[in-house]
XYZ file of C-alpha atoms in Angstrom:
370
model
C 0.000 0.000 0.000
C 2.162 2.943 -1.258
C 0.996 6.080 -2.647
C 1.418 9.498 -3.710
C 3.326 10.704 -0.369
C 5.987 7.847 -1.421
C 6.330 9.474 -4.817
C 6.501 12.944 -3.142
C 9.168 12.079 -0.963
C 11.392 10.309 -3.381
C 10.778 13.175 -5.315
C 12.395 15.318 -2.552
C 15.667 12.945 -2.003
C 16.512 13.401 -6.126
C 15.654 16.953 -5.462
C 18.713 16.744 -2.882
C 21.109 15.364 -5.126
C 21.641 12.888 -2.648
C 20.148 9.354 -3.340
C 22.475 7.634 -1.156
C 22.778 6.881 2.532
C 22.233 10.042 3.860
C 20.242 12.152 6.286
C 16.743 10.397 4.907
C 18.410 7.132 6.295
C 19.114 8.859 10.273
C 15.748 10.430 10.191
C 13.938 7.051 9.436
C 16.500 5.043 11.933
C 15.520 7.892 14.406
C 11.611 7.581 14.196
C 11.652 4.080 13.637
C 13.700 3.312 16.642
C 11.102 5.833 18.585
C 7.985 4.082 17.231
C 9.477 0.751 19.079
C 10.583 2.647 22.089
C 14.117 1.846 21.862
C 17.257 4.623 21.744
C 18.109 5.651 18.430
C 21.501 3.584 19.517
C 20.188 -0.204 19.402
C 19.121 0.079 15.912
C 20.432 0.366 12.385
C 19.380 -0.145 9.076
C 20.360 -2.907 6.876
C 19.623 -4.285 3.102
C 17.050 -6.889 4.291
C 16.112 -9.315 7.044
C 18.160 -12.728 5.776
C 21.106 -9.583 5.553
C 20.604 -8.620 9.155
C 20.739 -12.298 10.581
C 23.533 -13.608 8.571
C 25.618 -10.637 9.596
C 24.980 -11.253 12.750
C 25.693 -14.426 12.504
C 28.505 -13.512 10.959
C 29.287 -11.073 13.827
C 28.859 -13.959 16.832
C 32.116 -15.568 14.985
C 30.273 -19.103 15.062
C 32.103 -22.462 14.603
C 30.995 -25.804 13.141
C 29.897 -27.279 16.394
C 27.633 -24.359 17.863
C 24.338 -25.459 17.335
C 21.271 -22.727 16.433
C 17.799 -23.676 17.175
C 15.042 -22.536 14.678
C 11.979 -23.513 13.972
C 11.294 -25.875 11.416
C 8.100 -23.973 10.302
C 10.345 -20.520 9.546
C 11.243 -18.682 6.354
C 14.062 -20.371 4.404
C 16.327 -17.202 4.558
C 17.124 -18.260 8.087
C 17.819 -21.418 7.451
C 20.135 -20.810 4.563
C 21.940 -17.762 6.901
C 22.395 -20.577 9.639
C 24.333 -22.926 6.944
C 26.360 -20.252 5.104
C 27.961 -19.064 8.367
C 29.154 -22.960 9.176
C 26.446 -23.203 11.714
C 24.635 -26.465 12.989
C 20.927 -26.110 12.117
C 19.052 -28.239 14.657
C 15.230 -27.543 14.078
C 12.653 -27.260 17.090
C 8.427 -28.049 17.020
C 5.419 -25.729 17.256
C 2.045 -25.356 18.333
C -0.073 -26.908 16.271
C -2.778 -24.491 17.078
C -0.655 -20.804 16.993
C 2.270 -22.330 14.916
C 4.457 -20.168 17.384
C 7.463 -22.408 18.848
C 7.720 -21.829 23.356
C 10.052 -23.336 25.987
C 9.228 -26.780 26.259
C 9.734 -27.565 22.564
C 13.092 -25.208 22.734
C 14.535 -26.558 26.009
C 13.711 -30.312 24.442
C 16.600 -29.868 21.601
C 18.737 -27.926 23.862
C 22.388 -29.254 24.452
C 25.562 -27.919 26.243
C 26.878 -26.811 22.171
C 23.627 -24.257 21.623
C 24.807 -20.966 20.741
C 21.867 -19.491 19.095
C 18.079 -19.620 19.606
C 16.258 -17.688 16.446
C 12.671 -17.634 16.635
C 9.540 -16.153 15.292
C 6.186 -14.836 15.979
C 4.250 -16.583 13.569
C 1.611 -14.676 11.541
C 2.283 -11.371 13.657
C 1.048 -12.772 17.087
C 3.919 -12.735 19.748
C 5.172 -16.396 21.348
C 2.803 -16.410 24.360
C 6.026 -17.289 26.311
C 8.912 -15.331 24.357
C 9.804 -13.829 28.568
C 10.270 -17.313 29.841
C 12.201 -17.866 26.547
C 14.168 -14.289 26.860
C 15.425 -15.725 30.152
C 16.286 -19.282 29.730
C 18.090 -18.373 27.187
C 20.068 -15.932 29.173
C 20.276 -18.416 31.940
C 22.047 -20.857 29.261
C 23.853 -17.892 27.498
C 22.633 -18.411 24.511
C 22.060 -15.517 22.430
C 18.283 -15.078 21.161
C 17.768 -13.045 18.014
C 14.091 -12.475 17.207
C 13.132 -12.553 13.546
C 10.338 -9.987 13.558
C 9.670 -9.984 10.012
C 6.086 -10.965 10.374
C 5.965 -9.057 13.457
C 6.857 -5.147 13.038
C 4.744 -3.535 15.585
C 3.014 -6.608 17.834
C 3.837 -6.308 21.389
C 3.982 -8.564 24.630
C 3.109 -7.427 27.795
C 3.091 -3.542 26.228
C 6.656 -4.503 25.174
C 7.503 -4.759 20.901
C 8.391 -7.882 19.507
C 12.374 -7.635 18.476
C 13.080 -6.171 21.542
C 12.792 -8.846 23.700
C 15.903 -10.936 22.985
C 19.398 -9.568 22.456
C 18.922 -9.158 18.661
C 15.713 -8.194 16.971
C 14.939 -7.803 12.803
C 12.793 -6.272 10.758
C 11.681 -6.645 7.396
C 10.335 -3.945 5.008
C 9.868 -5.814 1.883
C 7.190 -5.858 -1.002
C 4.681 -8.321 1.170
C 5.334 -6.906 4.488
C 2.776 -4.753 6.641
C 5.186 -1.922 5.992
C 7.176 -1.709 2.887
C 10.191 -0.098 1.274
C 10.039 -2.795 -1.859
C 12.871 -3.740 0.103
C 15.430 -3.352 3.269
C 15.430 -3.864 6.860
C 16.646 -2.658 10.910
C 18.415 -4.345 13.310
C 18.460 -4.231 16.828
C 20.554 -5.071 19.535
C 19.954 -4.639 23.307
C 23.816 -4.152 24.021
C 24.589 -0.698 22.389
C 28.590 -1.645 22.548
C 27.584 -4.915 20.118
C 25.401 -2.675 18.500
C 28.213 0.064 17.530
C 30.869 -2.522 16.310
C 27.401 -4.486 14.274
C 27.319 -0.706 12.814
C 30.679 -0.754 11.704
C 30.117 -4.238 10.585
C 27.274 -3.732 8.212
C 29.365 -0.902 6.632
C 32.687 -2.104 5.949
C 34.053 -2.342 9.219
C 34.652 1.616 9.214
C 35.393 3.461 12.307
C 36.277 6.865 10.464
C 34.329 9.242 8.163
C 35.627 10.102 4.663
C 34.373 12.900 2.074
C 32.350 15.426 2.937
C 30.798 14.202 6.085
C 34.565 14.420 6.639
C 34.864 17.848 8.610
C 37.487 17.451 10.905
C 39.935 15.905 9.492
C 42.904 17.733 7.121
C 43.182 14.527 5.180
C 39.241 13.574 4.610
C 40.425 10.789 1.957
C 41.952 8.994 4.738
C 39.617 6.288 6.638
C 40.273 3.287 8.823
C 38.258 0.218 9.498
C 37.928 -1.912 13.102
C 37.065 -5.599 11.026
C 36.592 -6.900 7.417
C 32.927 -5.907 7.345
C 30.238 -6.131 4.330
C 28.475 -3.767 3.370
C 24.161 -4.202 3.960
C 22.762 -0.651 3.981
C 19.633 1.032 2.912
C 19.674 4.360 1.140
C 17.923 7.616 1.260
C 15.242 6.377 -1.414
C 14.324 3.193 0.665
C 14.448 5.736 4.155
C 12.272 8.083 2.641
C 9.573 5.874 1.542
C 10.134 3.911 4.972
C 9.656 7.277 6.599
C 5.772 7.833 4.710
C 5.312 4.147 5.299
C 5.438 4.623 9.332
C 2.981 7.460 8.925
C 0.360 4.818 8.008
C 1.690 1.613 9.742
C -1.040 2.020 12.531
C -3.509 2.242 9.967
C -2.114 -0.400 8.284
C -2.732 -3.072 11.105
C -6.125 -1.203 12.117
C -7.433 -2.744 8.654
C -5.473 -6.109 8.660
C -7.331 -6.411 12.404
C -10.585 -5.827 11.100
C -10.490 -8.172 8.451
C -8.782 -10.547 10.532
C -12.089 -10.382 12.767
C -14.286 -10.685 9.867
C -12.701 -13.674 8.623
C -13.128 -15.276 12.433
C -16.610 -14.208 12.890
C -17.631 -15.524 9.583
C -15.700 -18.805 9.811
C -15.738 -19.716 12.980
C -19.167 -21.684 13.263
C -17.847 -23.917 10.324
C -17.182 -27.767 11.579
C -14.942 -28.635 9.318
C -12.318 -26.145 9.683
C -10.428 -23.826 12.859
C -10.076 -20.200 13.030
C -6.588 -18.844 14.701
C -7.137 -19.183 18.352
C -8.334 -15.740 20.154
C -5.347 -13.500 21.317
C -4.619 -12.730 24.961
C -5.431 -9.774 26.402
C -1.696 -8.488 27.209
C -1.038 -9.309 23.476
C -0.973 -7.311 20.308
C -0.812 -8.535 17.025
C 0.260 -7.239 13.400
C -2.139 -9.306 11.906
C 0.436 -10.524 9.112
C -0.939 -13.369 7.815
C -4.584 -15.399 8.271
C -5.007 -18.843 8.612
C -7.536 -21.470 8.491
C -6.826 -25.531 9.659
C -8.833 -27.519 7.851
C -10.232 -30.807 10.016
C -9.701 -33.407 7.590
C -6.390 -33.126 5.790
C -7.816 -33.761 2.437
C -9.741 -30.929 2.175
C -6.513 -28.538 2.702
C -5.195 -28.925 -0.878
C -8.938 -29.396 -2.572
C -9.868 -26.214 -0.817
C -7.086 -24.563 -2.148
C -7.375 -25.636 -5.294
C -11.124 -24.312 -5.696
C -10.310 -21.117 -3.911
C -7.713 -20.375 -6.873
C -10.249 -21.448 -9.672
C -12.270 -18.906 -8.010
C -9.461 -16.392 -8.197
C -8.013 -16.337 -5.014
C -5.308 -17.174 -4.099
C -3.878 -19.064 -1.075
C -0.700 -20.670 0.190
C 0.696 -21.983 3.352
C 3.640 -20.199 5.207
C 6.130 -21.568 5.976
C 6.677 -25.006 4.502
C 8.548 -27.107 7.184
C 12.567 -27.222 6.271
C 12.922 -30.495 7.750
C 10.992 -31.655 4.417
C 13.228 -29.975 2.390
C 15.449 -32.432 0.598
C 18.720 -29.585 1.273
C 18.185 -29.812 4.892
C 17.383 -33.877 5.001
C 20.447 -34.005 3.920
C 21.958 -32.398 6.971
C 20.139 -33.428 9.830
C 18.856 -36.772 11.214
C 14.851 -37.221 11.613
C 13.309 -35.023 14.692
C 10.151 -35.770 15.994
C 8.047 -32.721 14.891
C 5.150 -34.019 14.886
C 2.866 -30.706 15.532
C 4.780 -28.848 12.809
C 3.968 -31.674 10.423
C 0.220 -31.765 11.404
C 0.038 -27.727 10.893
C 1.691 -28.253 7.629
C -0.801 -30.540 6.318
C -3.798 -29.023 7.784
C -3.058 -24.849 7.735
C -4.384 -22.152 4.618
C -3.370 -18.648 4.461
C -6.314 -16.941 2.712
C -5.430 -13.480 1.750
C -4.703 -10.281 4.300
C -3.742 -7.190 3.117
C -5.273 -3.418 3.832
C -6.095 -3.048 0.510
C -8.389 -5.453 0.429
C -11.858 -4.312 0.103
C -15.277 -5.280 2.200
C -16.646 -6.401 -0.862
C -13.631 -9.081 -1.651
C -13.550 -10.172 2.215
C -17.403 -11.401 1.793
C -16.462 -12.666 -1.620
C -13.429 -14.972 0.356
C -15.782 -15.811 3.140
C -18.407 -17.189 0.345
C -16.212 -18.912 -1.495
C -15.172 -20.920 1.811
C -18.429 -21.433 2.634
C -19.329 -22.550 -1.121
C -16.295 -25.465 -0.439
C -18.948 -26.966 1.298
């Protein structure tokens, strides 16, 4: 959902003569870092969320033996970050019900080689336990890292998702409930790590060259403090992230509402499950909908009639476990409540642009299945 304040404010960065990383890029790191009630110092911009988590990855210095614990049913970015940085992948169950992973199904594949627990909160609704998880992990020192792509503005406990662990990232991509067609920001609760993950994501410098150079009598001169990479967002992406927070709230006001629709209309249905009702000290971004069908055979028919009908469905996130890459890698794990949600689960379409008229039309066609 981008419009003609987007265009405007592009229009103003080429105005500037200054499309790169620039003061569009502090502004939006500044508001976006007081929209999750952080200090403009735990957070920094970067190309996109699989970017943010392999660099920090990359950053913890991980070796062959240190095991990270993800969920089977997460995006296959993380995955593939966990295996390019020489990682162990060692995959963990869900909820059937909420699809969100908690302790007991963590603490069950724990060992004494875990390094790294990355988790998310599935469909925008926040791990009912992520505080319990926060501290075991910290009792185990193992480093959490929250991948709040699906989650940019839920909260727990009046607390935002991505916050919570000792890394958090966000995703601003073309699906996402806020978009900059692409790009992403980091946190990280320790602003030391956070400084040096600065440096990191920009080469590894330390000193400023050119004309943001004004001290220095040699301004071509630089140094670096590591072999860094560079995974930065520019001054066109800031700008439109910058008209995109102006409407976030918005944003999720509609996804809720149709979200509640959907439940209302569905949820008399015997033959299929609406997502569970959200707790009170809970807030969602209402990323995604789902519907679990009863009897596993109806998942894929339904499907396929919905798309005949012209609409189009899909399940998020196909387990990783069943992908032949990662079979490959890792013996069998009982996951037996990811497998069930992967058989059973439909993501029917959620998006603010979405108009009454087309909700009905969805909730029809459902009810036409049958």
């Amino acid at each position: 959902s981008v419009g003609k304040e987007e265009l405007e404010s592009i229009k103003k960065v080429f105005e500037s003569n200054w499309i790169g990383r620039g003061p569009k890029t502090e502004e939006f790191e500044h508001l976006f870092s007081n929209k999750i009630n952080v200090d403009r110092d735990n957070v920094c911009t970067t190309g996109g969320c699989t970017q943010g988590i392999n660099t920090i990855l990359e950053f913890l210095d991980l070796n062959k033996d240190d095991e990270i614990i993800i969920p089977s049913l997460s995006f296959i970015g993380i995955a593939n970050s966990v295996v390019s940085v020489g990682g162990k992948l060692v995959f963990c169950d869900v909820d059937e019900r909420t699809l969100n992973t908690n302790l007991n199904y963590i603490s069950d594949v724990v060992t004494d080689k875990t390094k790294v627990v990355i988790l998310i909160h599935y469909a925008g609704t926040p791990c009912e336990d992520i505080d319990e998880i926060a501290r075991f992990c910290k009792d185990k020192n193992i480093i959490l890292i929250e991948d709040n792509a699906c989650s940019p503005f839920s909260k727990h406990k009046g607390k935002n998702t991505g916050t919570i662990g000792d890394f958090g990232i966000w995703s601003f991509d073309a699906m996402k409930v806020m978009t900059t067609g692409d790009g992403g920001m980091v946190y990280c609760k320790d602003k030391r790590t956070m400084s040096k993950l600065r440096e990191y994501l920009y080469f590894g410098l330390i000193t400023k060259s050119g004309l943001s150079n004004k001290v220095d009598d040699r301004w071509w001169e630089f140094d670096i403090s590591l072999p860094g990479r560079k995974s930065v967002v520019n001054d066109i992406i800031s700008a439109i992230g910058i008209e995109q927070l102006n409407k976030v709230d918005k944003f999720i006001e509609r996804r809720k509402s149709i979200h509640d629709f959907y439940s209302d209309s569905l949820k008399n249905l015997d033959w299929l499950r609406v997502p569970l009702d959200i707790s009170k000290h809970i807030k969602s971004s209402y990323y995604m909908y789902w519907i679990q069908l009863e009897d596993i055979e109806d998942r894929d028919k339904l499907a396929k009639f919905l798309r005949n009908n012209d609409i189009y469905t899909t399940f998020r996130y196909y387990p990783l476990h069943w992908v032949d890459f990662y079979k490959k890698l890792l013996s069998n794990k009982n996951l037996q409540n990811t497998e069930s949600a992967a058989l059973r689960t439909l993501c029917i379409p959620l998006h603010p642009s979405l108009t009454d008229d087309e909700v009905l039309f969805i909730t029809d066609k459902i009810k036409e299945y049958r």
